[in-house]
GROMACS .gro file of C-alpha atoms in nm:
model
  345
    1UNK     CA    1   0.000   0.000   0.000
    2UNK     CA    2   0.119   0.330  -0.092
    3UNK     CA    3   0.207   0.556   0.217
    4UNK     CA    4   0.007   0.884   0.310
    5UNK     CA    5   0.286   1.146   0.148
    6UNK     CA    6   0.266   0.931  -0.185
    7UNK     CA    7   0.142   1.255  -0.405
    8UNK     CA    8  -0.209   1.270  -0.605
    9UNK     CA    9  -0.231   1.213  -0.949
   10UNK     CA   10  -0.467   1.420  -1.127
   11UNK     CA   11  -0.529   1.404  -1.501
   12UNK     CA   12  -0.645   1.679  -1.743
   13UNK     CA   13  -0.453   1.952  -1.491
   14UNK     CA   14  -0.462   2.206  -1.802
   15UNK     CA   15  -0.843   2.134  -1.806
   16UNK     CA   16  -1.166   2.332  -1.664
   17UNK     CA   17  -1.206   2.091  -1.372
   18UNK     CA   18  -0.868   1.931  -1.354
   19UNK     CA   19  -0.692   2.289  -1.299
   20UNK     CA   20  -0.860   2.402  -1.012
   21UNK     CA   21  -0.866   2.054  -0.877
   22UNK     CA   22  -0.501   2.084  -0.881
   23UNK     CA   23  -0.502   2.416  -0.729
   24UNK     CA   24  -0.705   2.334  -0.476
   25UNK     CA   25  -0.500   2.021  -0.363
   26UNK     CA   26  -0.194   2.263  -0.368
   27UNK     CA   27  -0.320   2.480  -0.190
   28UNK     CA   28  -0.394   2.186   0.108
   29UNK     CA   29  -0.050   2.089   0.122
   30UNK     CA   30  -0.027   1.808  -0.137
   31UNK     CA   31   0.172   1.706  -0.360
   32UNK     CA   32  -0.003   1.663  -0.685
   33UNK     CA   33   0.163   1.517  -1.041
   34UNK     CA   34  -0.034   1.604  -1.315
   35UNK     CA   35  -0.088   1.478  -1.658
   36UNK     CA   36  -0.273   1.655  -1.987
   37UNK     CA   37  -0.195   1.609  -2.335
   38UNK     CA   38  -0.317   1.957  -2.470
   39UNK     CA   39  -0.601   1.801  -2.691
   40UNK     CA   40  -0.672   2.093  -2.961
   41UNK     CA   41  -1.008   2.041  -2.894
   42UNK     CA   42  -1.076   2.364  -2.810
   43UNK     CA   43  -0.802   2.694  -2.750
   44UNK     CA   44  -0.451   2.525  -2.633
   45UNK     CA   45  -0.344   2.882  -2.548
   46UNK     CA   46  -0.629   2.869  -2.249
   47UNK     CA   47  -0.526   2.496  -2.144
   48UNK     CA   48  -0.162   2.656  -2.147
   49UNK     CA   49  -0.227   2.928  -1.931
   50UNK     CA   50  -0.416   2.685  -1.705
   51UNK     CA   51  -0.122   2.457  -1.653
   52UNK     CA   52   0.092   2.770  -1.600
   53UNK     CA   53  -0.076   2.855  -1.241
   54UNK     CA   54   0.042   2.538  -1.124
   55UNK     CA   55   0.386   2.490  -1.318
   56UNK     CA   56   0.455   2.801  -1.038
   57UNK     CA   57   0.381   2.571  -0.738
   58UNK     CA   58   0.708   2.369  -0.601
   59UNK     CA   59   0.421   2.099  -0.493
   60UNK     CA   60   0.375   2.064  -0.856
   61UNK     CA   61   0.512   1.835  -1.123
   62UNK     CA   62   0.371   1.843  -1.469
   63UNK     CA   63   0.406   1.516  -1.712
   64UNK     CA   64   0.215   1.596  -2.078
   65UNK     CA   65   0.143   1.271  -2.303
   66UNK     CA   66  -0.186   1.088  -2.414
   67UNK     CA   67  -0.292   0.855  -2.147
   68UNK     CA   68  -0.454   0.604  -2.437
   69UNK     CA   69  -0.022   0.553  -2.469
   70UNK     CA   70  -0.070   0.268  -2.224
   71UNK     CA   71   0.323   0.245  -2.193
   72UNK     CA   72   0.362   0.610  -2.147
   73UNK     CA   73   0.083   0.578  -1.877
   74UNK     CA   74   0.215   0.295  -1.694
   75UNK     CA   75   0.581   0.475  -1.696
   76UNK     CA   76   0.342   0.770  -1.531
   77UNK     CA   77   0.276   0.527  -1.254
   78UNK     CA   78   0.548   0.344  -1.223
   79UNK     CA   79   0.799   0.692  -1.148
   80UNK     CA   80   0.560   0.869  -0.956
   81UNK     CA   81   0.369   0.594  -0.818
   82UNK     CA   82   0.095   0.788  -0.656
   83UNK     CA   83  -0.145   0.679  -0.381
   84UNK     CA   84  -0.445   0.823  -0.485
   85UNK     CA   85  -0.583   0.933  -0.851
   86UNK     CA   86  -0.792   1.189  -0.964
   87UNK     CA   87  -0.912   1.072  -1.331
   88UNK     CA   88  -1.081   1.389  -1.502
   89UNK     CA   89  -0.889   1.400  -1.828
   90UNK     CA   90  -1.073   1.296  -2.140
   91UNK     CA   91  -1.263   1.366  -2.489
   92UNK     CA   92  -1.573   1.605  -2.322
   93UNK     CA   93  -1.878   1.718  -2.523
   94UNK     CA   94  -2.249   1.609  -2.681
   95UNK     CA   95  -2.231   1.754  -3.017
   96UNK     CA   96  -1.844   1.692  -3.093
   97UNK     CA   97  -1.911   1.281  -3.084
   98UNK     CA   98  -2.172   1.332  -3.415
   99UNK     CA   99  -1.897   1.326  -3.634
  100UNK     CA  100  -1.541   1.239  -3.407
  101UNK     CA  101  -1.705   0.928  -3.243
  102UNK     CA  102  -1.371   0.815  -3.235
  103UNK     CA  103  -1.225   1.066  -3.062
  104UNK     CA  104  -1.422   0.948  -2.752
  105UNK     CA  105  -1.288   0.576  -2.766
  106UNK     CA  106  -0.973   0.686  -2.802
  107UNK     CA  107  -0.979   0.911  -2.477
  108UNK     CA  108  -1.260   0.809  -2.271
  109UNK     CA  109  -1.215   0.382  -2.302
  110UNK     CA  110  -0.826   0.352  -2.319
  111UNK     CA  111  -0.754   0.626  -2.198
  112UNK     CA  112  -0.968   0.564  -1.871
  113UNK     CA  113  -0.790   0.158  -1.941
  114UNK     CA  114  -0.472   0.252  -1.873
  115UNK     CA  115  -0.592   0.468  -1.518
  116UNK     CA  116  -0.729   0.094  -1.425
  117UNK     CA  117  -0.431  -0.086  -1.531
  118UNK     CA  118  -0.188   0.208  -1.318
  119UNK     CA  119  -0.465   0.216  -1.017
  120UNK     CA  120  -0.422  -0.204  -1.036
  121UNK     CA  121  -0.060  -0.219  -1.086
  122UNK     CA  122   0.061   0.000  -0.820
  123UNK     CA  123  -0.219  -0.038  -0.515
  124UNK     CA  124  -0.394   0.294  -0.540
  125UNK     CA  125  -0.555   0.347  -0.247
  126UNK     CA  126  -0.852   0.535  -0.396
  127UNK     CA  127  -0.988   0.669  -0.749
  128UNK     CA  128  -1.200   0.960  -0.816
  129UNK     CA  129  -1.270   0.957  -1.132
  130UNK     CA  130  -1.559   1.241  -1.398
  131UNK     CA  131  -1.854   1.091  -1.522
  132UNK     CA  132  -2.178   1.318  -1.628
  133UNK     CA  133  -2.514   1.399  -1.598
  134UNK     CA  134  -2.580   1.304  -1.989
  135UNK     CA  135  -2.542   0.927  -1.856
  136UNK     CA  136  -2.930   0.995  -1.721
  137UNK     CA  137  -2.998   1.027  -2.109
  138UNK     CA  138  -3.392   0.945  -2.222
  139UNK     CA  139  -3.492   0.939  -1.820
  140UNK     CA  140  -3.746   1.190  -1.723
  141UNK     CA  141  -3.796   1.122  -1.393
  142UNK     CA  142  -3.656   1.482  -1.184
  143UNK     CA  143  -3.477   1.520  -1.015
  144UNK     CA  144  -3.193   1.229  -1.143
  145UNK     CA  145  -3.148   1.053  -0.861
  146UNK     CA  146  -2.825   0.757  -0.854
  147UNK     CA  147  -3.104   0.517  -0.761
  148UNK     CA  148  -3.266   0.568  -1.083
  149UNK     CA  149  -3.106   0.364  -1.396
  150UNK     CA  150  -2.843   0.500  -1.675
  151UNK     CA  151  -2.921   0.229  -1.913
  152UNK     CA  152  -3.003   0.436  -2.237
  153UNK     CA  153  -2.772   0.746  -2.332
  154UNK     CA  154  -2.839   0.946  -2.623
  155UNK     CA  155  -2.482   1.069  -2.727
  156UNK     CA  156  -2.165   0.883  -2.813
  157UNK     CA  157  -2.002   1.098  -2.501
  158UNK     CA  158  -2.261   0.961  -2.257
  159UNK     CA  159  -2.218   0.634  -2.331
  160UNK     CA  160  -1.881   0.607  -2.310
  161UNK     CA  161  -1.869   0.795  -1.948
  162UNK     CA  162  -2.143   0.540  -1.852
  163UNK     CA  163  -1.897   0.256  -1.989
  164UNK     CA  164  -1.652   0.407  -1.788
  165UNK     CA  165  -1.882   0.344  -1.513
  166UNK     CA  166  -1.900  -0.039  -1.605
  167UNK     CA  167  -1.521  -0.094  -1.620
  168UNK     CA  168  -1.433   0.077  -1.277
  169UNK     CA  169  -1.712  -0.151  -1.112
  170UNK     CA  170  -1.533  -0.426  -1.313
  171UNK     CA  171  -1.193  -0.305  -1.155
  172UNK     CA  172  -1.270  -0.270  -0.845
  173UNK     CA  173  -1.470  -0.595  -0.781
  174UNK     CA  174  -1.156  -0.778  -0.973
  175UNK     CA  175  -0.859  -0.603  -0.762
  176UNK     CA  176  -1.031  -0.457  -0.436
  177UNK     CA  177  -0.922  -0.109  -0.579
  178UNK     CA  178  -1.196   0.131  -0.394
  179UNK     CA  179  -1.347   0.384  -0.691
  180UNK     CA  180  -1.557   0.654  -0.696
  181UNK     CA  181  -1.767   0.776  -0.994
  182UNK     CA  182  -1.883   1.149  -0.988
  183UNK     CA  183  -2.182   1.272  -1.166
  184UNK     CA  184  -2.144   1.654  -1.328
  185UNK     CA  185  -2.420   1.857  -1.386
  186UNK     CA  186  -2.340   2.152  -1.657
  187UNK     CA  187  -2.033   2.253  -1.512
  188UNK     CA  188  -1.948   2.655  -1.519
  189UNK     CA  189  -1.729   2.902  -1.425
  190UNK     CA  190  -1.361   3.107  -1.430
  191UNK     CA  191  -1.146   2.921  -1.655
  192UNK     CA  192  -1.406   2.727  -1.849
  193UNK     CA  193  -1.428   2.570  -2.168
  194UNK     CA  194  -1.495   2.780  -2.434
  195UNK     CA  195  -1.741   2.481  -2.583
  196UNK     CA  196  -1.974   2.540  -2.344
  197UNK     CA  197  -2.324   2.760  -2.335
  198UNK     CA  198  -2.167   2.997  -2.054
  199UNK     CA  199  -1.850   3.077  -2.240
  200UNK     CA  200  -2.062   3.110  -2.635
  201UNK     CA  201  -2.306   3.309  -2.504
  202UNK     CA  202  -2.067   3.589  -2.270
  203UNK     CA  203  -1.817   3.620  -2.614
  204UNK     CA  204  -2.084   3.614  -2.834
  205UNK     CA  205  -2.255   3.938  -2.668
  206UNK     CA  206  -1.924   4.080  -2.580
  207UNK     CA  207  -1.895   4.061  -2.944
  208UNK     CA  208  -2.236   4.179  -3.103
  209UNK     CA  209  -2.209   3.822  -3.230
  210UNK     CA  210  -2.567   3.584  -3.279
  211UNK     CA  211  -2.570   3.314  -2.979
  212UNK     CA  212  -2.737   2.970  -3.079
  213UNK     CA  213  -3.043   2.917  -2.852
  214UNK     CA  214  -3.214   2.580  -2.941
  215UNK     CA  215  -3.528   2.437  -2.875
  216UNK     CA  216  -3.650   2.831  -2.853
  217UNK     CA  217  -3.456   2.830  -2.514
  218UNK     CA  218  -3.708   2.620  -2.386
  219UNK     CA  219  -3.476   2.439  -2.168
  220UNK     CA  220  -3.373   2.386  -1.799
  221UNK     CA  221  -2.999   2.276  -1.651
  222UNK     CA  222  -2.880   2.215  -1.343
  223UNK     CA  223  -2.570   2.491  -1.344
  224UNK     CA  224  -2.318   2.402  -1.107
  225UNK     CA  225  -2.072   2.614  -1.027
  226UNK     CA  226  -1.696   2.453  -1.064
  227UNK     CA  227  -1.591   2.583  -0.693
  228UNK     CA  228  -1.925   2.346  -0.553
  229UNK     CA  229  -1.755   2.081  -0.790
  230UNK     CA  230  -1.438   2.120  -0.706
  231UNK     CA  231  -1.545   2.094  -0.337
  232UNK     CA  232  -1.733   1.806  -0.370
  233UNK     CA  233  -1.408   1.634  -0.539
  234UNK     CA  234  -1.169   1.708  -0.301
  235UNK     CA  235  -1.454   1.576  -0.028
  236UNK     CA  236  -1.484   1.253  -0.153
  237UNK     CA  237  -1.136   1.175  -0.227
  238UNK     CA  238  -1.094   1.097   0.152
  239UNK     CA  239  -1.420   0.924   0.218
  240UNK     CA  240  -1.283   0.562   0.092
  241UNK     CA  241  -1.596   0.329  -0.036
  242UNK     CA  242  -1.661   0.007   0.047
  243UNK     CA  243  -1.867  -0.291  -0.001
  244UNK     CA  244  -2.237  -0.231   0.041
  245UNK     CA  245  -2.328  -0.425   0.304
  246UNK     CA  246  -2.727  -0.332   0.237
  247UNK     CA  247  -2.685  -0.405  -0.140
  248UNK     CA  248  -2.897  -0.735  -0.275
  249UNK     CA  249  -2.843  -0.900  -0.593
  250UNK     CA  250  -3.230  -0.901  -0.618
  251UNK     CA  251  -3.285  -0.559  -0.632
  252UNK     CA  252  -2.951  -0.415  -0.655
  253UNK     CA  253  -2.871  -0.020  -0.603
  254UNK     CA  254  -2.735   0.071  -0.912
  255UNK     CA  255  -2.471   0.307  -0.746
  256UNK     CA  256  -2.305   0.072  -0.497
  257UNK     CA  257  -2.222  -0.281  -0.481
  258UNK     CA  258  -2.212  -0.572  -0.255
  259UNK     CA  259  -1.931  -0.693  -0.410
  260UNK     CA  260  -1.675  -0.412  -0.484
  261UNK     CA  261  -1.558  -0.128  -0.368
  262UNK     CA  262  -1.715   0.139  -0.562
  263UNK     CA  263  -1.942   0.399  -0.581
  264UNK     CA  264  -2.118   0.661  -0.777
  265UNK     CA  265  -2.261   1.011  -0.684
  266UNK     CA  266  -2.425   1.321  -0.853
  267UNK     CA  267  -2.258   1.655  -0.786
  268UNK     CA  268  -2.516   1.947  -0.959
  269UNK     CA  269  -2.652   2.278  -0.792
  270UNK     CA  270  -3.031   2.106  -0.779
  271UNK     CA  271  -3.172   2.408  -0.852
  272UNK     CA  272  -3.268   2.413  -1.233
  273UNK     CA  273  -3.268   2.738  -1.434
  274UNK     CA  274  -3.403   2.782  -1.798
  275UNK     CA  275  -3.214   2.872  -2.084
  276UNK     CA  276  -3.333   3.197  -2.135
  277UNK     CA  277  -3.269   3.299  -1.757
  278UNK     CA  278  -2.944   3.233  -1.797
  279UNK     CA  279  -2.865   3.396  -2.093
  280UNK     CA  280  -3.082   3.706  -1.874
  281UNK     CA  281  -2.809   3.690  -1.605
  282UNK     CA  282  -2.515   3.675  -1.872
  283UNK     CA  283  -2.680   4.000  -2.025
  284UNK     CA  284  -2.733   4.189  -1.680
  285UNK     CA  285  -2.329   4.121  -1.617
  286UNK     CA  286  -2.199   4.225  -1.914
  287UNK     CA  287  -2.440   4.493  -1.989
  288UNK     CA  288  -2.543   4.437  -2.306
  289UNK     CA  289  -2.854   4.299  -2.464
  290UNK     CA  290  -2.803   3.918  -2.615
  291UNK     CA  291  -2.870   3.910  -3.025
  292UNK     CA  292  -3.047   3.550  -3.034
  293UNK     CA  293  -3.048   3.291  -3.316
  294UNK     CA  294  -3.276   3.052  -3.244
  295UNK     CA  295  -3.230   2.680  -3.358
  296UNK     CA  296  -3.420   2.325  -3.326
  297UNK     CA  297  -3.312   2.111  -3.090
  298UNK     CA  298  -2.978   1.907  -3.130
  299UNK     CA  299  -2.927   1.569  -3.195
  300UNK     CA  300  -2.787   1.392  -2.824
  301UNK     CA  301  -2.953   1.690  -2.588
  302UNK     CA  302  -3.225   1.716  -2.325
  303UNK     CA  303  -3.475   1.917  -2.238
  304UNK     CA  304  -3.391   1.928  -1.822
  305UNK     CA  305  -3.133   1.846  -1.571
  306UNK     CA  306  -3.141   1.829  -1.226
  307UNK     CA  307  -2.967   1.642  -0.981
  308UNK     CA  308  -3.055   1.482  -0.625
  309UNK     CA  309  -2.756   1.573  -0.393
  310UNK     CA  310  -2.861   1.389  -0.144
  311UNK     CA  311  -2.628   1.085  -0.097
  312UNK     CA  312  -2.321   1.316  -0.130
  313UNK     CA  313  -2.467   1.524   0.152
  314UNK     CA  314  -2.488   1.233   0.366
  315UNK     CA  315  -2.126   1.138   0.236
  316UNK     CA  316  -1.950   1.461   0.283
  317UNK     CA  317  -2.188   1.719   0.460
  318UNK     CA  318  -2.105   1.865   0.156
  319UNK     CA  319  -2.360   2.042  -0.074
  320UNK     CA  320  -2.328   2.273  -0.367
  321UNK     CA  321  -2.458   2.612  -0.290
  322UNK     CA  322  -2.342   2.888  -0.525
  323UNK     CA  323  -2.612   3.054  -0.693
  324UNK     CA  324  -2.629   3.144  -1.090
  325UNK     CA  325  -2.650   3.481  -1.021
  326UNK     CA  326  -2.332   3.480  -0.836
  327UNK     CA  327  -2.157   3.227  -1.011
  328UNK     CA  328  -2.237   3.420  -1.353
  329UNK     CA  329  -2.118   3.748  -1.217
  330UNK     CA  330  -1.753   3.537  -1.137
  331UNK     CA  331  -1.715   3.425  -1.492
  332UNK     CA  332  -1.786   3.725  -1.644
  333UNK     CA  333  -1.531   3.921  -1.454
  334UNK     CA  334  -1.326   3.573  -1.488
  335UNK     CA  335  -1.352   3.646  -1.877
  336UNK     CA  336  -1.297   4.045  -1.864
  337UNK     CA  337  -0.978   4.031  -1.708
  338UNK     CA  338  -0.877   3.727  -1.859
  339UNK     CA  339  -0.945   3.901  -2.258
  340UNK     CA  340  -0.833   4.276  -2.090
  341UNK     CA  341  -1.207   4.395  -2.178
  342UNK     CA  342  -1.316   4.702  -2.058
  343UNK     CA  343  -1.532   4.736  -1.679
  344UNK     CA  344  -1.817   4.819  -1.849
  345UNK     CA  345  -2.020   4.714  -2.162
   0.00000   0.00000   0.00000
């Protein structure tokens, strides 16, 4: 077994999530090696100034390569052989997987592999590892509750996070290796990915530029706010699963087990806002009116989001709190400095 000082590995450290995962470990005292492989995907320059507010940190030691390399990943392992992992690295996005299906086998099922085959291989005392919301797919019972099934995705990304699922329940039953799936609800905030609706729609009215509303904004989310993520990560990292002694093969819980290690929570605001009051907020912080395009609905979405919180209260006493309203007016001055726009308009 690894010993306490062994540092954290956290992947996808020039990432939304994994950066201020990173930081916030830092800032705690740990050690943390982290891993990214600068995916164009979206803006390398933002992943690159990411990574550089933690290359600063002597706590810090940066490794960049494709964890789908399963050498390169179990080299990772074997020189830095941490003690616990952080997994939040891979191919993100609904609309992407339409025509780069591949791109999400390639990152999210070997690439997640070779974190089972490091976390096996060197007696990991505990893995924390992103799955979504999107998992929930054609369900329509609210709010999404682990208890409920995740059995029918409707995007290429879904279903390979809920495959991801699979295999660490595989993993952890096979090797005793304790695992923790996290659910993500629509994920905001400084730093973000400039994929997603909060970033399109602040530089598209910074801009003048049309924003894509679909389904005539009539649409709800679950914004979460990444500081309520980020807390809820670095909460469960120490609260180690185990077997579920309550859990029956006859009716089993579909987010523990009787016979592994392992675990699966939601982490989402569970307060729902729709579309068009967000894009409201984003207007009010910026101060300027949003020009809207709107568009049918896409191929892979869903009309709501919410999530029940409830079992990673009970774990934790942790519960995500930050409002839109606030957590919009963060990003936005997040993204003024960050572009050197002016205070005002």
């Amino acid at each position: 077994m690894n010993d306490a000082s062994a540092p954290i590995l956290v992947t996808g450290t020039a990432g939304f999530i994994g950066s201020h995962v990173a930081l916030r470990l830092l800032s705690q005292g740990e050690h943390v090696v982290g891993v990214d492989n600068l995916t164009p995907y979206y803006d390398v320059a933002l992943k690159r100034a990411r990574r550089a507010r933690l290359l600063a940190h002597p706590n810090y030691v940066d490794a960049e390569l494709d964890l789908a390399d399963g050498s390169a990943a179990a080299e990772l392992f074997k020189r830095h052989r941490p003690g616990r992992v952080v997994h939040l690295a891979g191919q993100p996005g609904v609309r992407y997987g339409l025509d780069h299906p591949r791109g999400y086998t390639h990152s999210n099922i070997e690439g997640f592999l070779s974190i089972l085959e490091g976390c096996r291989r060197h007696d990991v005392r505990h893995l924390v590892y992103a799955s979504t919301s999107s998992v929930y797919g054609a369900n329509s019972t609210m709010p999404f509750s682990e208890r409920h099934g995740a059995d029918h995705p409707l995007s290429i990304y879904a279903a390979t996070k809920r495959a991801n699922e699979l295999m660490a329940h595989s993993y952890s039953h096979l090797f005793n290796i304790p695992m923790t799936g996290l659910r993500f609800f629509t994920v905001y905030g400084p730093w973000g990915r400039p994929d997603m609706a909060m970033f399109k729609f602040t530089r598209g009215i910074f801009n003048g530029e049309p924003i894509d509303v679909y389904h005539g904004g009539n649409m709800e989310r679950d914004f979460t706010y990444v500081d309520d993520v980020v807390n809820g990560i670095v909460s469960i990292l120490d609260v180690i699963p185990g077997k579920d002694p309550s859990w029956s093969s006859d009716a089993p819980h579909p987010a523990s087990s009787g016979v592994a290690p392992w675990r699966i929570y939601n982490i989402g605001n569970s307060s729902p806002v729709n579309l068009m009051r967000y894009i409201e907020v984003i207007e009010k912080c910026v101060g300027r009116k949003a020009n809207l395009r709107f568009l049918p609905m896409q191929s892979g979405d869903v009309l709501r989001t919410s999530a029940d919180v409830s079992a990673l209260e009970a774990a934790t006493g942790n519960r995500p709190s930050v409002s839109v309203d606030e957590g919009v007016r963060r990003f936005v001055e997040w993204y003024r400095s960050y572009y050197a726009l002016p205070a005002t308009g």
